[in-house]
Structures are given as structure tokens and as C-alpha cells.
Amino acid sequence: MKKRKVLSLVSAAVAAVFVLAGFSGCGGNGEEATEGNVRYTVTEKGTPEQYGSLSILGLEENEMPITGFIGPQDLYQTKTGYNLPSTITDSVYEKLSDAGVNLIIETKHDFADITEGSAADRALKMGEKYGIQYILRDTKSSNVESADPNQAFNASAETIAQRMEDLYSRYPAISGLYVRDEPPATLFDKVGEATKAIQQAAETVGKDYVYYANLFPNVSGTQLSGDPQNPITYTEYIDEYCKKTDPIFLMYDLYPFEGLEGTISGAWFSTLAQYRAKAEELNIPFWLWLQAGGEWPDALSKRMVTESELLWSINTALCMGAKGLGYFPLVMPPEYLTWNGGIQNSYNAGLINEYGTANPCYYYAVKAARQLKAVDDVLMQSKNMGVMVYGETPSPVRGEYVLKEFRQLKSVSGDACLIGCFDYQGGTALYVARNSTQEKGEVTLHFDGNYGYDIVTRGKTSFQAGKTLDLTLEAGEATLVTLR
């Protein structure tokens, strides 16, 4: 099982230079190149930086996982008891594929109950047909849903391996097993027991089956601990989870859009920074859930996101080094029809509603997918070295990861932006996001030499050369700039 893929190790001496200088190459190496009639200086390439990555069974190498929490269902029933048609259809899976979704975290279907023609069986076959993988619940392998750790069930690695060989192998769309969403610390031992058994089983059968476990946002200390008498801090919560489970990736949720339009949670970047630092420490990737909608029955304060807000959350997360993204919810959860009187507007819940038709967030995701598919090959092979922030920011950006300059990039002018600074195979890549959810902007990057740039905007690639680079970005939009 390819758990953690390390591309290169940097010596302590070279690493010290990186810290002091902020880059592995000091600029151009003096060699000139020509693109058409345009001449530019080729940048110096250093030793590639180390980064953590995770192989997802069924995805292409360096394909970014774009996931969603719960997929199409058979279970929709209205408050009057009327059963709606199934959303496990070609039309729905085709839509999800067009939105860039390549992985579904599924809690409603259970491998323990799978039979020919069951909802789980049909969903997995649809996933295979449309190139969408699944991480699915299997309560015969693991069940840590109860808040009481004494009620948890975890099969042995040998039993899970046998199920992988006898059952999972029948479904190419299976990438792994669901373990627990938002476990309190009282369940960490049981979650760790499950994840270790799943990894051992995967190694036994020689396939890269993974598992899913996701962490709370920064909620109350007793909710984090699971013990009303012993609250813990969020840092303690993350540290204890990592100690008890030895994770292969980190994932969390934080839905930042509530209140008046234009206001964004002040914890957005600080939480990204916390997971970025922990993932780097453990040499693993981190993913996060994105707010796809709002005004949910269990979270009425969350406002319905706009296109620019969803794009902003995607692109700022990528600037900070995220290597996986997830839409919550993906398809409207069946319980939203009845919880707390039912959802007021089905179009506010996920990419696809209970009728199998597209919500506004679906069209935002389709737009995002064009860019994600065009940039993931670079970003998935890069080490995030920090960010540069210029101008006003809708959520505070501060910490040691904030850089004043990065390698060949010396300054920025124009409108507010966030720039993810990456080591890409020893060279420089920049992910430039418009740091506003309200207005488009103009950004100029100022370099220390006349370089050539491969530029990806809205999924389309172009080339420019010069000592400065002018970019026009819509609200929340981003451009990838890779120096040749």
C-alpha cells in the first residue's frame, strides 16, 4: 500500500538556505530560451522539496481528489410520506462527473448489506461507469458511530483483508472504507484501531485501499473531548488524534459563510494554517470540506454561498497547500426533507437536490472543475512554502507562513490577492487568487528578471515572458503561474 509517497529529501544545509533565502534557486541561471519571438531567462532549479501525498485507488497519478459527502440515494421521502424516485441514475452521475467529482464519501450505503441490485450495488456500478470512486461504510469491518467507545466494533485485519479479497474486489469503484466523521477524543483509540486494521488489510491484499476519518472544526472543548468534565483545546484535539491514529491524511470541516454577504469566518486561514503545519510535520496531505449551499435544517445561520464565495474558498485553500477538496453536501441528504421542519429551499443543499436536478452550487463546481483539472498535476507534485498576501483580506492571514517575497517574485501591486508559493520539482510555481468575494481585480507580479511563465486561467493555458506579469482575476478566481 503506497501510504506516504516522498519525492525527495533536502539536506539540512540546503534546508537552512531555503529558510533564510525563501527559495532554492536565486533566479535565472543565465541560460536564454525562446518561445516564438520572445526571449526569456530560464530559472535555476534546485533540489525538489519533500512533500506528502496519498494514492487513491482508481484515480490517476497526481489527480486531485474532488470528493463529496454522500452521493445519490434511493431514500428520499417527503413529509407526507411520498417516496421520490431514486437519484442513482445516469443523469445524476454524469452531472457529478462534469462537476469534477471523482470520489464520494458515502455513509448511507453499507457494504454489510450489499446485494445484487441494492442501492449500494447500483451506486458502485454507476461510479465505475462515470469514473467516480467511493469510500463506503462497511459495518462488518468497522462501526465506530456510537458515542460510547464500548459500543464500537472493529474487525481484525485478517477479516477485513478477506472481505477485501472476496467482496470489495468485485467493485472497481471502491477506494476505501468510511470509519468516522467528527469523532470526539474519547473515540480516538477505537478510530485508530479501525484505521490500523484497514491499512494492514490493504497491505495484505496489495491494494491501495484507504479510509476516511474527518475532524471537528474548532467547537467547544467538551464537544472535542467527548467528556463534559474535561474540555480540551483544538490544538490538543488535533495532536491527540494524530498520536492515536497515525493518519494517512488530515481532513476537517469549517463552513465560513454566515451572516451578511461579504463576511467570512475569521478562523478560515488560521485553521488552514493549523492543518497545513500538522500535515507538513507528519509528511501527509490535508484536505477540507467546502460549504456547498447554506440555510441547512441543522445550520440555519449558514447563508447560501455565491459563486465567487465557493471559488474563493477553493482557491485560497489551494494557495495554502490543500491537496484534496470536498463538497458538503454533495447530494442533498435525505434527512434534510424532515429535520427541523425540513429544508426551506432544496436548491440550498449541495450540488444536486432530491429530484436529481442541478442546484446553483453545481454550476459553480463545473466552473471550478475546469481550473482544477488543469492545475492539479502541478499542485499535487508541489510543496507549499507559504503564501504572500497583498492588500485587504476578508479573513485575517498571519503567521510564520506569510512571506514578504518568494524566490524570483519580489513584490506585488494592484488589487488584493493571496499567492500560494510552491516548490514544483525544484522550480517555482505560484497560485495567485483574487482575495475578494465581491469584485474582480488587477494584479501585477514583479520579478527580479525576465522570465517565461506558463499561465493557467479558467482551465486554459497560455505563455508570457517579462519582468512583470499582469493578471486579471474575477472575484474569488485564481491563476497558476509556473516559471520555466
Short mmCIF file of C-alpha atoms in Angstrom, two decimals, residues 211-469:
data_model
loop_
_atom_site.label_atom_id
_atom_site.label_comp_id
_atom_site.label_asym_id
_atom_site.label_seq_id
_atom_site.Cartn_x
_atom_site.Cartn_y
_atom_site.Cartn_z
CA TYR A 211 -10.03 5.03 4.93
CA TYR A 212 -11.96 8.18 5.77
CA ALA A 213 -12.00 9.98 9.10
CA ASN A 214 -12.71 13.69 9.43
CA LEU A 215 -12.16 16.10 12.31
CA PHE A 216 -14.40 18.66 14.00
CA PRO A 217 -14.00 22.36 13.37
CA ASN A 218 -12.93 24.41 16.39
CA VAL A 219 -16.05 23.86 18.51
CA SER A 220 -16.42 23.75 22.30
CA GLY A 221 -13.76 21.92 24.29
CA THR A 222 -16.18 19.40 25.78
CA GLN A 223 -17.54 18.54 22.33
CA LEU A 224 -13.96 17.96 21.18
CA SER A 225 -13.11 15.79 24.16
CA GLY A 226 -16.41 13.92 24.36
CA ASP A 227 -16.15 14.32 28.13
CA PRO A 228 -18.30 17.03 29.80
CA GLN A 229 -15.86 17.19 32.71
CA ASN A 230 -12.66 17.54 30.70
CA PRO A 231 -12.63 20.10 27.89
CA ILE A 232 -9.61 20.22 25.59
CA THR A 233 -8.23 22.81 23.18
CA TYR A 234 -8.44 22.42 19.44
CA THR A 235 -4.67 22.01 19.21
CA GLU A 236 -4.83 19.22 21.79
CA TYR A 237 -7.67 17.62 19.83
CA ILE A 238 -5.67 17.53 16.58
CA ASP A 239 -2.47 16.41 18.29
CA GLU A 240 -4.21 13.60 20.17
CA TYR A 241 -5.96 12.41 17.01
CA CYS A 242 -2.66 12.21 15.17
CA LYS A 243 -0.96 10.44 18.08
CA LYS A 244 -3.71 7.83 18.44
CA THR A 245 -4.44 7.15 14.75
CA ASP A 246 -1.23 7.87 12.79
CA PRO A 247 -3.32 9.30 9.92
CA ILE A 248 -2.58 8.95 6.23
CA PHE A 249 -4.21 12.34 5.59
CA LEU A 250 -5.98 15.05 7.59
CA MET A 251 -9.42 16.42 6.80
CA TYR A 252 -11.72 18.82 8.60
CA ASP A 253 -14.77 20.98 8.07
CA LEU A 254 -15.25 24.70 8.60
CA TYR A 255 -18.18 26.41 6.87
CA PRO A 256 -17.22 30.08 6.92
CA PHE A 257 -20.12 31.86 5.22
CA GLU A 258 -22.81 33.12 7.58
CA GLY A 259 -24.37 36.46 8.43
CA LEU A 260 -24.23 39.29 5.93
CA GLU A 261 -22.84 38.69 2.45
CA GLY A 262 -19.17 39.59 2.38
CA THR A 263 -18.48 38.43 5.93
CA ILE A 264 -16.26 35.36 6.30
CA SER A 265 -15.18 33.47 9.39
CA GLY A 266 -12.05 34.89 10.96
CA ALA A 267 -10.86 31.32 11.55
CA TRP A 268 -10.65 30.43 7.85
CA PHE A 269 -6.93 30.99 7.32
CA SER A 270 -5.82 30.21 10.88
CA THR A 271 -7.45 26.77 10.62
CA LEU A 272 -5.96 26.15 7.19
CA ALA A 273 -2.58 27.13 8.63
CA GLN A 274 -3.01 24.74 11.57
CA TYR A 275 -3.71 21.77 9.31
CA ARG A 276 -1.03 22.83 6.86
CA ALA A 277 1.56 22.82 9.67
CA LYS A 278 0.44 19.48 11.12
CA ALA A 279 0.33 17.81 7.72
CA GLU A 280 3.83 19.06 6.96
CA GLU A 281 5.06 17.77 10.31
CA LEU A 282 3.68 14.30 9.54
CA ASN A 283 4.55 14.40 5.82
CA ILE A 284 0.94 13.74 4.80
CA PRO A 285 -1.56 15.77 2.73
CA PHE A 286 -4.53 17.64 4.13
CA TRP A 287 -8.00 18.01 2.64
CA LEU A 288 -11.00 20.07 3.70
CA TRP A 289 -14.75 20.24 3.28
CA LEU A 290 -16.26 23.19 1.40
CA GLN A 291 -19.58 24.86 2.12
CA ALA A 292 -21.81 23.93 -0.82
CA GLY A 293 -25.03 25.77 -0.02
CA GLY A 294 -26.47 27.10 3.22
CA GLU A 295 -29.55 27.54 5.37
CA TRP A 296 -29.50 23.83 6.13
CA PRO A 297 -32.05 22.50 8.66
CA ASP A 298 -29.28 21.84 11.19
CA ALA A 299 -27.35 25.04 10.38
CA LEU A 300 -29.81 27.78 9.50
CA SER A 301 -27.25 30.51 10.19
CA LYS A 302 -25.09 29.43 7.24
CA ARG A 303 -26.02 31.61 4.29
CA MET A 304 -26.31 30.32 0.74
CA VAL A 305 -22.89 30.71 -0.88
CA THR A 306 -22.39 32.68 -4.07
CA GLU A 307 -20.26 31.55 -6.99
CA SER A 308 -17.39 33.84 -6.00
CA GLU A 309 -17.51 32.64 -2.39
CA LEU A 310 -17.23 28.99 -3.34
CA LEU A 311 -14.43 29.75 -5.81
CA TRP A 312 -12.66 31.83 -3.15
CA SER A 313 -12.81 29.00 -0.61
CA ILE A 314 -11.46 26.53 -3.18
CA ASN A 315 -8.66 28.76 -4.39
CA THR A 316 -7.49 30.11 -1.04
CA ALA A 317 -7.34 26.53 0.27
CA LEU A 318 -5.17 25.57 -2.71
CA CYS A 319 -2.95 28.60 -2.04
CA MET A 320 -2.38 27.19 1.44
CA GLY A 321 -1.38 23.78 0.12
CA ALA A 322 -4.56 21.67 0.32
CA LYS A 323 -4.26 18.50 -1.79
CA GLY A 324 -7.90 17.44 -1.68
CA LEU A 325 -11.28 19.20 -1.66
CA GLY A 326 -14.77 18.08 -0.71
CA TYR A 327 -18.27 19.48 -1.24
CA PHE A 328 -20.66 19.33 1.69
CA PRO A 329 -23.22 18.22 0.97
CA LEU A 330 -22.69 16.68 -2.45
CA VAL A 331 -26.23 15.41 -3.00
CA MET A 332 -28.93 16.63 -0.63
CA PRO A 333 -29.09 14.39 2.47
CA PRO A 334 -32.48 12.62 2.68
CA GLU A 335 -32.96 13.77 6.28
CA TYR A 336 -33.00 17.41 5.14
CA LEU A 337 -36.57 16.83 3.95
CA THR A 338 -37.79 16.27 7.50
CA TRP A 339 -35.26 17.65 10.02
CA ASN A 340 -36.49 20.68 11.97
CA GLY A 341 -39.46 21.08 9.68
CA GLY A 342 -37.48 20.35 6.50
CA ILE A 343 -35.25 22.47 4.33
CA GLN A 344 -36.93 25.62 3.06
CA ASN A 345 -35.28 25.54 -0.36
CA SER A 346 -33.84 22.39 -1.91
CA TYR A 347 -31.57 24.49 -4.10
CA ASN A 348 -29.57 25.42 -1.00
CA ALA A 349 -28.34 21.90 -0.24
CA GLY A 350 -25.39 20.65 -2.24
CA LEU A 351 -24.72 20.26 -5.95
CA ILE A 352 -27.73 18.02 -6.62
CA ASN A 353 -31.16 18.12 -4.95
CA GLU A 354 -33.62 15.36 -4.07
CA TYR A 355 -35.09 15.42 -7.57
CA GLY A 356 -31.70 14.74 -9.17
CA THR A 357 -31.57 18.18 -10.75
CA ALA A 358 -28.75 20.70 -10.53
CA ASN A 359 -28.55 23.31 -7.77
CA PRO A 360 -26.70 26.63 -8.18
CA CYS A 361 -23.61 25.16 -6.49
CA TYR A 362 -23.46 22.55 -9.25
CA TYR A 363 -22.76 25.22 -11.85
CA TYR A 364 -20.17 26.82 -9.60
CA ALA A 365 -18.46 23.44 -9.24
CA VAL A 366 -18.48 22.88 -13.02
CA LYS A 367 -16.69 26.21 -13.43
CA ALA A 368 -14.19 25.32 -10.71
CA ALA A 369 -13.57 21.89 -12.27
CA ARG A 370 -12.18 23.39 -15.47
CA GLN A 371 -9.41 25.06 -13.48
CA LEU A 372 -8.84 22.22 -11.04
CA LYS A 373 -8.33 19.67 -13.80
CA ALA A 374 -5.82 21.98 -15.48
CA VAL A 375 -3.71 22.76 -12.39
CA ASP A 376 -3.81 19.61 -10.25
CA ASP A 377 -0.85 17.96 -11.98
CA VAL A 378 1.39 20.82 -10.79
CA LEU A 379 -0.17 21.40 -7.36
CA MET A 380 -0.24 17.71 -6.43
CA GLN A 381 3.51 17.48 -7.14
CA SER A 382 4.43 20.64 -5.24
CA LYS A 383 5.44 21.62 -1.73
CA ASN A 384 3.70 24.66 -0.32
CA MET A 385 6.36 27.03 1.01
CA GLY A 386 3.98 29.69 2.32
CA VAL A 387 1.84 32.49 0.97
CA MET A 388 2.23 36.13 0.06
CA VAL A 389 -0.71 38.36 0.88
CA TYR A 390 -1.27 41.76 -0.68
CA GLY A 391 -3.99 44.30 0.14
CA GLU A 392 -7.07 43.84 2.28
CA THR A 393 -8.25 40.36 3.20
CA PRO A 394 -11.78 39.24 4.16
CA SER A 395 -10.32 36.89 6.79
CA PRO A 396 -7.03 37.51 8.67
CA VAL A 397 -3.86 36.00 7.18
CA ARG A 398 -0.95 35.99 9.61
CA GLY A 399 1.75 33.67 10.84
CA GLU A 400 5.22 32.42 10.01
CA TYR A 401 3.93 31.01 6.71
CA VAL A 402 3.32 34.55 5.37
CA LEU A 403 6.22 35.59 3.11
CA LYS A 404 7.34 39.05 2.02
CA GLU A 405 8.81 37.68 -1.21
CA PHE A 406 9.41 34.29 -2.75
CA ARG A 407 12.35 33.31 -4.90
CA GLN A 408 12.10 35.28 -8.16
CA LEU A 409 8.88 37.07 -7.11
CA LYS A 410 9.91 40.26 -5.30
CA SER A 411 6.71 42.29 -4.96
CA VAL A 412 3.05 42.63 -5.93
CA SER A 413 0.89 45.60 -6.87
CA GLY A 414 -2.72 46.19 -7.85
CA ASP A 415 -5.73 44.75 -6.06
CA ALA A 416 -5.92 42.39 -3.09
CA CYS A 417 -4.60 38.89 -3.72
CA LEU A 418 -3.28 35.80 -2.00
CA ILE A 419 -0.36 33.97 -3.62
CA GLY A 420 0.40 30.37 -2.83
CA CYS A 421 4.16 29.87 -3.17
CA PHE A 422 5.24 26.39 -4.24
CA ASP A 423 8.36 24.40 -4.94
CA TYR A 424 7.48 22.47 -8.08
CA GLN A 425 10.16 19.89 -8.92
CA GLY A 426 12.83 22.27 -7.70
CA GLY A 427 11.38 25.23 -9.59
CA THR A 428 8.82 27.91 -8.78
CA ALA A 429 5.04 27.78 -9.12
CA LEU A 430 2.64 30.47 -7.90
CA TYR A 431 -1.10 30.15 -7.36
CA VAL A 432 -2.50 33.67 -7.47
CA ALA A 433 -6.02 34.09 -6.05
CA ARG A 434 -8.13 37.23 -6.02
CA ASN A 435 -8.62 37.73 -2.28
CA SER A 436 -12.12 39.13 -2.55
CA THR A 437 -15.56 37.58 -2.90
CA GLN A 438 -17.06 40.86 -4.10
CA GLU A 439 -15.13 42.36 -7.01
CA LYS A 440 -12.78 41.46 -9.85
CA GLY A 441 -9.28 42.86 -9.73
CA GLU A 442 -6.00 43.52 -11.49
CA VAL A 443 -2.77 42.08 -10.07
CA THR A 444 0.80 42.70 -11.21
CA LEU A 445 3.63 40.41 -10.19
CA HIS A 446 7.13 41.94 -10.14
CA PHE A 447 10.09 39.60 -10.66
CA ASP A 448 13.85 40.02 -10.43
CA GLY A 449 14.44 39.02 -14.03
CA ASN A 450 12.92 38.49 -17.46
CA TYR A 451 11.36 35.04 -17.14
CA GLY A 452 8.97 32.83 -19.07
CA TYR A 453 5.63 31.88 -17.47
CA ASP A 454 3.17 29.10 -18.20
CA ILE A 455 -0.19 30.50 -17.10
CA VAL A 456 -3.41 28.58 -16.42
CA THR A 457 -6.63 30.59 -16.04
CA ARG A 458 -10.15 29.11 -16.23
CA GLY A 459 -8.62 25.87 -17.45
CA LYS A 460 -6.81 27.42 -20.41
CA THR A 461 -3.03 27.59 -20.72
CA SER A 462 -1.02 30.46 -22.20
CA PHE A 463 2.57 31.70 -22.18
CA GLN A 464 4.05 35.09 -21.38
CA ALA A 465 7.51 36.44 -20.69
CA GLY A 466 8.76 39.57 -19.00
CA LYS A 467 9.94 41.09 -15.75
CA THR A 468 6.36 41.80 -14.72
CA LEU A 469 3.19 39.81 -15.21
#
